[in-house]
Amino acid sequence: MTKRLLILVIFLGMFSVVAEAQKKVNLTASGRYISRDLTPEQTKRKAIEEAKREALNKAGVSETIQVSDFLYQFEDNERFREIFQGFTSTETGGEVMVNEILDESKDFDEDGNMIVEVVIDATVFKHKEKSDRSFRFTVKGIDEFYDEGEFMRFKFTPLKDGYLKIFNVTEVGADVLYPYKNMANPVLNERQDKLFEKGKAYNFPISDLFDERGYIIEFGNQGKEQEFNLLIFVFTKKDYPFLEKPTVNSIMTWIYSIPPDERMVEQHGFVIRKN
């Protein structure tokens, strides 16, 4: 009994350390941006960036804040860019996720400058750890454009041992590209906790159950002539299972729940063109 109690005390102590190092704060914040040459959508994005900075400051992340949107730059698709406004990273102690834009307004001053103000509902993830610059990987072989029905192959090479998750996010939804899991037919499942070895090049798809030519490129949104996709590679030092239904918010929350020194994240965007 004493031994079991000791184990419980140790576990609770470890939990307290993790909780202290990884705090989550929900709050509202506002941002304002004035522009002369930007479009209304671009000005709105700048206002959202200012609101994110305020959210980080209100949560106590008071060091020098470097905000960078966690999104792929599809210049000709404002809707796709807007989806990823919530992905924000900082180098100094915090990350912020925009849950909802509660209010926005647009006005002009006496000089004709556009003024956009926003109020956001945000979640700030506070970290004590800094990112590990040596924990990296490379991805090669992803093209910028694919025609519907083509196949995609790419090469993943980690510089250290680790575990990989790949998400595919589009304007209409999200899914887990790797490791593939089929609840209806488990024989198709890929190993969920595969260790990727330092310096070894892995060709994707890595499972023999997929077509040797690669992942087949399919249209998810049949009402358009092209579709924007974002592959999010998340490489971690430990195996952190992703157990939620994949959505933009669930993916973001899962990523931000992992300490920065335990993960490396990259995005690779591509466009599918309808034949």
mmCIF file of C-alpha atoms in Angstrom:
data_model
loop_
_atom_site.group_PDB
_atom_site.id
_atom_site.type_symbol
_atom_site.label_atom_id
_atom_site.label_comp_id
_atom_site.label_asym_id
_atom_site.label_seq_id
_atom_site.Cartn_x
_atom_site.Cartn_y
_atom_site.Cartn_z
ATOM 1 C CA MET A 1 0.000 0.000 0.000
ATOM 2 C CA THR A 2 2.835 2.357 0.903
ATOM 3 C CA LYS A 3 4.573 1.598 -2.389
ATOM 4 C CA ARG A 4 1.396 2.277 -4.377
ATOM 5 C CA LEU A 5 0.889 5.534 -2.497
ATOM 6 C CA LEU A 6 4.479 6.576 -3.195
ATOM 7 C CA ILE A 7 3.996 5.890 -6.918
ATOM 8 C CA LEU A 8 0.812 7.981 -6.871
ATOM 9 C CA VAL A 9 2.591 10.864 -5.145
ATOM 10 C CA ILE A 10 5.421 10.732 -7.686
ATOM 11 C CA PHE A 11 2.899 10.685 -10.550
ATOM 12 C CA LEU A 12 1.029 13.672 -9.134
ATOM 13 C CA GLY A 13 4.318 15.510 -8.710
ATOM 14 C CA MET A 14 5.213 14.852 -12.333
ATOM 15 C CA PHE A 15 1.753 16.040 -13.394
ATOM 16 C CA SER A 16 2.220 19.265 -11.429
ATOM 17 C CA VAL A 17 5.518 19.940 -13.185
ATOM 18 C CA VAL A 18 3.916 19.391 -16.594
ATOM 19 C CA ALA A 19 0.940 21.558 -15.693
ATOM 20 C CA GLU A 20 3.266 24.342 -14.539
ATOM 21 C CA ALA A 21 5.298 24.165 -17.733
ATOM 22 C CA GLN A 22 2.247 23.933 -19.990
ATOM 23 C CA LYS A 23 -0.532 26.387 -19.079
ATOM 24 C CA LYS A 24 -3.597 27.140 -21.160
ATOM 25 C CA VAL A 25 -5.433 30.458 -20.800
ATOM 26 C CA ASN A 26 -8.719 31.444 -22.459
ATOM 27 C CA LEU A 27 -9.361 35.153 -22.946
ATOM 28 C CA THR A 28 -10.596 37.887 -25.276
ATOM 29 C CA ALA A 29 -8.341 40.450 -26.946
ATOM 30 C CA SER A 30 -8.685 43.287 -29.448
ATOM 31 C CA GLY A 31 -6.561 44.511 -32.294
ATOM 32 C CA ARG A 32 -6.553 47.566 -34.557
ATOM 33 C CA TYR A 33 -4.723 48.260 -37.802
ATOM 34 C CA ILE A 34 -4.604 51.303 -40.084
ATOM 35 C CA SER A 35 -3.624 50.997 -43.753
ATOM 36 C CA ARG A 36 -3.722 52.921 -46.994
ATOM 37 C CA ASP A 37 -2.552 50.386 -49.579
ATOM 38 C CA LEU A 38 -3.765 47.023 -48.211
ATOM 39 C CA THR A 39 -7.036 45.329 -49.133
ATOM 40 C CA PRO A 40 -9.779 45.046 -46.488
ATOM 41 C CA GLU A 41 -8.919 41.363 -45.991
ATOM 42 C CA GLN A 42 -5.202 42.095 -45.616
ATOM 43 C CA THR A 43 -5.929 44.890 -43.149
ATOM 44 C CA LYS A 44 -8.182 42.556 -41.182
ATOM 45 C CA ARG A 45 -5.379 39.996 -40.968
ATOM 46 C CA LYS A 46 -3.052 42.672 -39.610
ATOM 47 C CA ALA A 47 -5.649 43.609 -36.991
ATOM 48 C CA ILE A 48 -5.926 39.945 -35.998
ATOM 49 C CA GLU A 49 -2.130 39.802 -35.606
ATOM 50 C CA GLU A 50 -2.317 42.779 -33.252
ATOM 51 C CA ALA A 51 -5.095 41.061 -31.296
ATOM 52 C CA LYS A 52 -2.909 37.964 -30.976
ATOM 53 C CA ARG A 53 -0.103 40.081 -29.579
ATOM 54 C CA GLU A 54 -2.477 41.568 -27.037
ATOM 55 C CA ALA A 55 -3.708 38.081 -26.098
ATOM 56 C CA LEU A 56 -0.135 36.932 -25.476
ATOM 57 C CA ASN A 57 0.575 40.019 -23.358
ATOM 58 C CA LYS A 58 -2.632 39.596 -21.353
ATOM 59 C CA ALA A 59 -1.672 35.985 -20.680
ATOM 60 C CA GLY A 60 1.661 37.117 -19.268
ATOM 61 C CA VAL A 61 3.885 36.321 -22.233
ATOM 62 C CA SER A 62 5.700 39.625 -21.918
ATOM 63 C CA GLU A 63 9.015 38.893 -23.618
ATOM 64 C CA THR A 64 9.752 40.066 -27.142
ATOM 65 C CA ILE A 65 6.967 38.516 -29.195
ATOM 66 C CA GLN A 66 7.531 37.378 -32.740
ATOM 67 C CA VAL A 67 4.197 36.416 -34.253
ATOM 68 C CA SER A 68 4.179 34.388 -37.465
ATOM 69 C CA ASP A 69 1.062 32.901 -38.976
ATOM 70 C CA PHE A 70 1.143 29.129 -39.128
ATOM 71 C CA LEU A 71 -0.195 28.988 -42.663
ATOM 72 C CA TYR A 72 0.864 28.413 -46.223
ATOM 73 C CA GLN A 73 0.801 31.541 -48.349
ATOM 74 C CA PHE A 74 -1.779 30.963 -51.086
ATOM 75 C CA GLU A 75 -1.927 34.534 -52.311
ATOM 76 C CA ASP A 76 -4.966 34.018 -54.544
ATOM 77 C CA ASN A 77 -7.199 32.307 -52.008
ATOM 78 C CA GLU A 78 -8.258 34.527 -49.126
ATOM 79 C CA ARG A 79 -10.614 31.938 -47.632
ATOM 80 C CA PHE A 80 -7.859 29.353 -47.291
ATOM 81 C CA ARG A 81 -5.592 31.906 -45.637
ATOM 82 C CA GLU A 82 -8.354 32.861 -43.218
ATOM 83 C CA ILE A 83 -8.766 29.258 -42.061
ATOM 84 C CA PHE A 84 -5.214 29.279 -40.760
ATOM 85 C CA GLN A 85 -5.242 32.647 -39.050
ATOM 86 C CA GLY A 86 -5.470 30.753 -35.770
ATOM 87 C CA PHE A 87 -2.084 29.089 -36.197
ATOM 88 C CA THR A 88 0.356 31.446 -34.538
ATOM 89 C CA SER A 89 3.784 30.687 -33.128
ATOM 90 C CA THR A 90 6.180 32.645 -30.970
ATOM 91 C CA GLU A 91 9.795 32.047 -30.132
ATOM 92 C CA THR A 92 9.417 33.251 -26.562
ATOM 93 C CA GLY A 93 7.116 31.352 -24.294
ATOM 94 C CA GLY A 94 3.665 31.300 -25.843
ATOM 95 C CA GLU A 95 1.402 30.341 -28.718
ATOM 96 C CA VAL A 96 -2.083 31.622 -29.416
ATOM 97 C CA MET A 97 -5.027 30.028 -31.169
ATOM 98 C CA VAL A 98 -7.924 32.154 -32.426
ATOM 99 C CA ASN A 99 -11.127 30.314 -31.569
ATOM 100 C CA GLU A 100 -13.521 32.916 -32.954
ATOM 101 C CA ILE A 101 -13.680 36.488 -34.202
ATOM 102 C CA LEU A 102 -16.287 37.991 -31.874
ATOM 103 C CA ASP A 103 -16.544 41.380 -33.511
ATOM 104 C CA GLU A 104 -15.027 43.362 -36.370
ATOM 105 C CA SER A 105 -15.521 46.856 -37.715
ATOM 106 C CA LYS A 106 -14.172 48.924 -40.611
ATOM 107 C CA ASP A 107 -13.906 52.680 -40.854
ATOM 108 C CA PHE A 108 -11.866 55.426 -42.579
ATOM 109 C CA ASP A 109 -10.062 58.370 -41.045
ATOM 110 C CA GLU A 110 -9.944 61.916 -42.410
ATOM 111 C CA ASP A 111 -6.966 61.032 -44.609
ATOM 112 C CA GLY A 112 -8.732 58.126 -46.285
ATOM 113 C CA ASN A 113 -6.844 55.421 -44.405
ATOM 114 C CA MET A 114 -8.728 52.222 -43.669
ATOM 115 C CA ILE A 115 -9.122 51.302 -39.993
ATOM 116 C CA VAL A 116 -10.075 47.750 -39.068
ATOM 117 C CA GLU A 117 -10.695 46.666 -35.484
ATOM 118 C CA VAL A 118 -11.351 43.111 -34.290
ATOM 119 C CA VAL A 119 -12.158 41.365 -31.026
ATOM 120 C CA ILE A 120 -11.116 37.723 -30.771
ATOM 121 C CA ASP A 121 -11.775 34.825 -28.450
ATOM 122 C CA ALA A 122 -8.386 33.152 -28.029
ATOM 123 C CA THR A 123 -6.570 30.373 -26.229
ATOM 124 C CA VAL A 124 -2.980 31.048 -25.199
ATOM 125 C CA PHE A 125 -0.637 28.129 -24.557
ATOM 126 C CA LYS A 126 2.177 29.237 -22.240
ATOM 127 C CA HIS A 127 5.480 27.354 -22.390
ATOM 128 C CA LYS A 128 8.655 27.501 -20.368
ATOM 129 C CA GLU A 129 10.581 25.476 -22.939
ATOM 130 C CA LYS A 130 12.216 26.872 -26.070
ATOM 131 C CA SER A 131 12.207 25.002 -29.375
ATOM 132 C CA ASP A 132 15.082 22.570 -29.965
ATOM 133 C CA ARG A 133 16.829 23.819 -33.104
ATOM 134 C CA SER A 134 18.676 20.523 -33.534
ATOM 135 C CA PHE A 135 15.445 18.496 -33.706
ATOM 136 C CA ARG A 136 14.698 18.814 -37.412
ATOM 137 C CA PHE A 137 13.754 16.908 -40.559
ATOM 138 C CA THR A 138 13.596 17.431 -44.296
ATOM 139 C CA VAL A 139 10.770 16.751 -46.751
ATOM 140 C CA LYS A 140 11.453 16.513 -50.485
ATOM 141 C CA GLY A 141 9.333 15.691 -53.510
ATOM 142 C CA ILE A 142 6.067 17.583 -52.910
ATOM 143 C CA ASP A 143 5.103 19.576 -56.003
ATOM 144 C CA GLU A 144 3.209 22.849 -55.953
ATOM 145 C CA PHE A 145 0.528 21.629 -58.396
ATOM 146 C CA TYR A 146 -1.108 18.248 -59.047
ATOM 147 C CA ASP A 147 -3.804 17.274 -61.521
ATOM 148 C CA GLU A 148 -6.735 15.264 -60.251
ATOM 149 C CA GLY A 149 -5.877 11.555 -60.505
ATOM 150 C CA GLU A 150 -2.120 12.058 -60.262
ATOM 151 C CA PHE A 151 -0.023 10.392 -57.563
ATOM 152 C CA MET A 152 2.071 12.017 -54.853
ATOM 153 C CA ARG A 153 5.263 10.600 -53.403
ATOM 154 C CA PHE A 154 7.730 12.344 -51.107
ATOM 155 C CA LYS A 155 10.797 11.628 -48.995
ATOM 156 C CA PHE A 156 11.028 12.272 -45.246
ATOM 157 C CA THR A 157 14.426 12.300 -43.520
ATOM 158 C CA PRO A 158 14.745 13.001 -39.770
ATOM 159 C CA LEU A 159 17.970 14.380 -38.319
ATOM 160 C CA LYS A 160 17.150 12.709 -34.977
ATOM 161 C CA ASP A 161 14.990 9.783 -33.880
ATOM 162 C CA GLY A 162 11.317 10.616 -33.466
ATOM 163 C CA TYR A 163 7.657 9.983 -34.230
ATOM 164 C CA LEU A 164 5.658 11.436 -37.108
ATOM 165 C CA LYS A 165 2.095 12.546 -37.775
ATOM 166 C CA ILE A 166 1.009 14.082 -41.098
ATOM 167 C CA PHE A 167 -2.288 15.957 -41.415
ATOM 168 C CA ASN A 168 -3.946 17.117 -44.627
ATOM 169 C CA VAL A 169 -6.122 20.216 -44.287
ATOM 170 C CA THR A 170 -8.296 21.732 -47.012
ATOM 171 C CA GLU A 171 -11.011 24.352 -47.210
ATOM 172 C CA VAL A 172 -13.640 21.686 -46.567
ATOM 173 C CA GLY A 173 -12.067 19.530 -43.867
ATOM 174 C CA ALA A 174 -9.072 17.748 -42.374
ATOM 175 C CA ASP A 175 -7.783 14.203 -42.038
ATOM 176 C CA VAL A 176 -4.765 12.225 -40.877
ATOM 177 C CA LEU A 177 -2.624 11.265 -43.856
ATOM 178 C CA TYR A 178 -0.118 9.344 -41.720
ATOM 179 C CA PRO A 179 -0.391 7.050 -39.867
ATOM 180 C CA TYR A 180 -3.471 5.897 -41.783
ATOM 181 C CA LYS A 181 -6.212 4.343 -39.668
ATOM 182 C CA ASN A 182 -9.355 2.613 -40.953
ATOM 183 C CA MET A 183 -11.850 1.772 -38.203
ATOM 184 C CA ALA A 184 -13.970 -0.336 -40.553
ATOM 185 C CA ASN A 185 -11.040 -2.347 -41.887
ATOM 186 C CA PRO A 186 -8.166 -2.437 -39.342
ATOM 187 C CA VAL A 187 -6.021 -4.624 -41.614
ATOM 188 C CA LEU A 188 -5.324 -1.436 -43.602
ATOM 189 C CA ASN A 189 -4.041 0.437 -40.547
ATOM 190 C CA GLU A 190 -0.483 1.681 -40.488
ATOM 191 C CA ARG A 191 1.561 1.288 -37.310
ATOM 192 C CA GLN A 192 0.575 4.149 -35.024
ATOM 193 C CA ASP A 193 3.814 4.366 -32.997
ATOM 194 C CA LYS A 194 6.546 3.828 -35.593
ATOM 195 C CA LEU A 195 9.959 5.207 -34.630
ATOM 196 C CA PHE A 196 11.672 7.099 -37.468
ATOM 197 C CA GLU A 197 15.415 6.660 -37.215
ATOM 198 C CA LYS A 198 17.995 9.429 -37.378
ATOM 199 C CA GLY A 199 19.446 9.985 -40.851
ATOM 200 C CA LYS A 200 17.301 7.371 -42.587
ATOM 201 C CA ALA A 201 15.306 8.438 -45.671
ATOM 202 C CA TYR A 202 11.692 7.210 -45.762
ATOM 203 C CA ASN A 203 9.704 7.171 -48.990
ATOM 204 C CA PHE A 204 5.993 7.885 -48.573
ATOM 205 C CA PRO A 205 3.637 6.143 -48.666
ATOM 206 C CA ILE A 206 5.666 3.740 -46.524
ATOM 207 C CA SER A 207 2.971 1.045 -46.297
ATOM 208 C CA ASP A 208 2.832 -1.688 -48.963
ATOM 209 C CA LEU A 209 -0.963 -1.451 -48.778
ATOM 210 C CA PHE A 210 -0.867 1.795 -50.767
ATOM 211 C CA ASP A 211 -0.373 1.995 -54.521
ATOM 212 C CA GLU A 212 3.366 1.897 -55.241
ATOM 213 C CA ARG A 213 2.896 5.008 -57.380
ATOM 214 C CA GLY A 214 1.982 7.026 -54.265
ATOM 215 C CA TYR A 215 -1.029 8.763 -52.710
ATOM 216 C CA ILE A 216 -3.731 9.296 -55.320
ATOM 217 C CA ILE A 217 -4.745 12.939 -55.674
ATOM 218 C CA GLU A 218 -8.500 13.350 -55.349
ATOM 219 C CA PHE A 219 -10.811 16.372 -55.314
ATOM 220 C CA GLY A 220 -12.640 16.953 -52.031
ATOM 221 C CA ASN A 221 -14.580 19.987 -53.242
ATOM 222 C CA GLN A 222 -16.245 19.066 -56.513
ATOM 223 C CA GLY A 223 -17.757 22.508 -57.000
ATOM 224 C CA LYS A 224 -14.443 24.202 -57.830
ATOM 225 C CA GLU A 225 -11.792 24.035 -60.523
ATOM 226 C CA GLN A 226 -8.938 23.853 -58.030
ATOM 227 C CA GLU A 227 -8.483 22.869 -54.411
ATOM 228 C CA PHE A 228 -5.944 24.120 -51.878
ATOM 229 C CA ASN A 229 -4.312 21.572 -49.589
ATOM 230 C CA LEU A 230 -1.914 21.934 -46.684
ATOM 231 C CA LEU A 231 0.163 19.025 -45.365
ATOM 232 C CA ILE A 232 1.218 19.589 -41.759
ATOM 233 C CA PHE A 233 4.174 17.464 -40.646
ATOM 234 C CA VAL A 234 4.464 17.095 -36.866
ATOM 235 C CA PHE A 235 7.622 15.329 -35.675
ATOM 236 C CA THR A 236 7.953 14.607 -31.940
ATOM 237 C CA LYS A 237 10.599 13.191 -29.619
ATOM 238 C CA LYS A 238 8.023 11.015 -27.854
ATOM 239 C CA ASP A 239 4.965 9.275 -29.220
ATOM 240 C CA TYR A 240 2.023 11.646 -28.664
ATOM 241 C CA PRO A 241 -1.098 9.848 -29.950
ATOM 242 C CA PHE A 242 -3.656 11.951 -31.817
ATOM 243 C CA LEU A 243 -7.019 10.575 -30.701
ATOM 244 C CA GLU A 244 -9.462 13.309 -31.718
ATOM 245 C CA LYS A 245 -11.572 13.691 -34.815
ATOM 246 C CA PRO A 246 -9.315 15.730 -37.141
ATOM 247 C CA THR A 247 -10.397 19.357 -37.451
ATOM 248 C CA VAL A 248 -8.361 22.547 -37.673
ATOM 249 C CA ASN A 249 -9.020 23.262 -33.980
ATOM 250 C CA SER A 250 -8.307 19.732 -32.735
ATOM 251 C CA ILE A 251 -5.045 19.597 -34.709
ATOM 252 C CA MET A 252 -3.952 23.010 -33.405
ATOM 253 C CA THR A 253 -4.830 22.122 -29.819
ATOM 254 C CA TRP A 254 -2.937 18.839 -30.048
ATOM 255 C CA ILE A 255 0.159 20.533 -31.507
ATOM 256 C CA TYR A 256 0.171 23.305 -28.908
ATOM 257 C CA SER A 257 -0.270 20.810 -26.064
ATOM 258 C CA ILE A 258 3.166 19.367 -26.908
ATOM 259 C CA PRO A 259 6.083 21.324 -25.378
ATOM 260 C CA PRO A 260 8.026 23.279 -28.046
ATOM 261 C CA ASP A 261 11.269 21.453 -27.296
ATOM 262 C CA GLU A 262 9.503 18.146 -27.987
ATOM 263 C CA ARG A 263 8.235 18.939 -31.490
ATOM 264 C CA MET A 264 9.091 20.252 -34.936
ATOM 265 C CA VAL A 265 6.319 21.358 -37.310
ATOM 266 C CA GLU A 266 6.458 22.116 -41.036
ATOM 267 C CA GLN A 267 3.790 22.890 -43.614
ATOM 268 C CA HIS A 268 3.825 22.003 -47.301
ATOM 269 C CA GLY A 269 1.044 23.365 -49.487
ATOM 270 C CA PHE A 270 -0.096 22.257 -52.912
ATOM 271 C CA VAL A 271 -2.959 22.882 -55.328
ATOM 272 C CA ILE A 272 -5.089 20.218 -57.029
ATOM 273 C CA ARG A 273 -6.313 21.180 -60.492
ATOM 274 C CA LYS A 274 -9.419 19.640 -61.960
ATOM 275 C CA ASN A 275 -8.958 17.825 -65.292
#
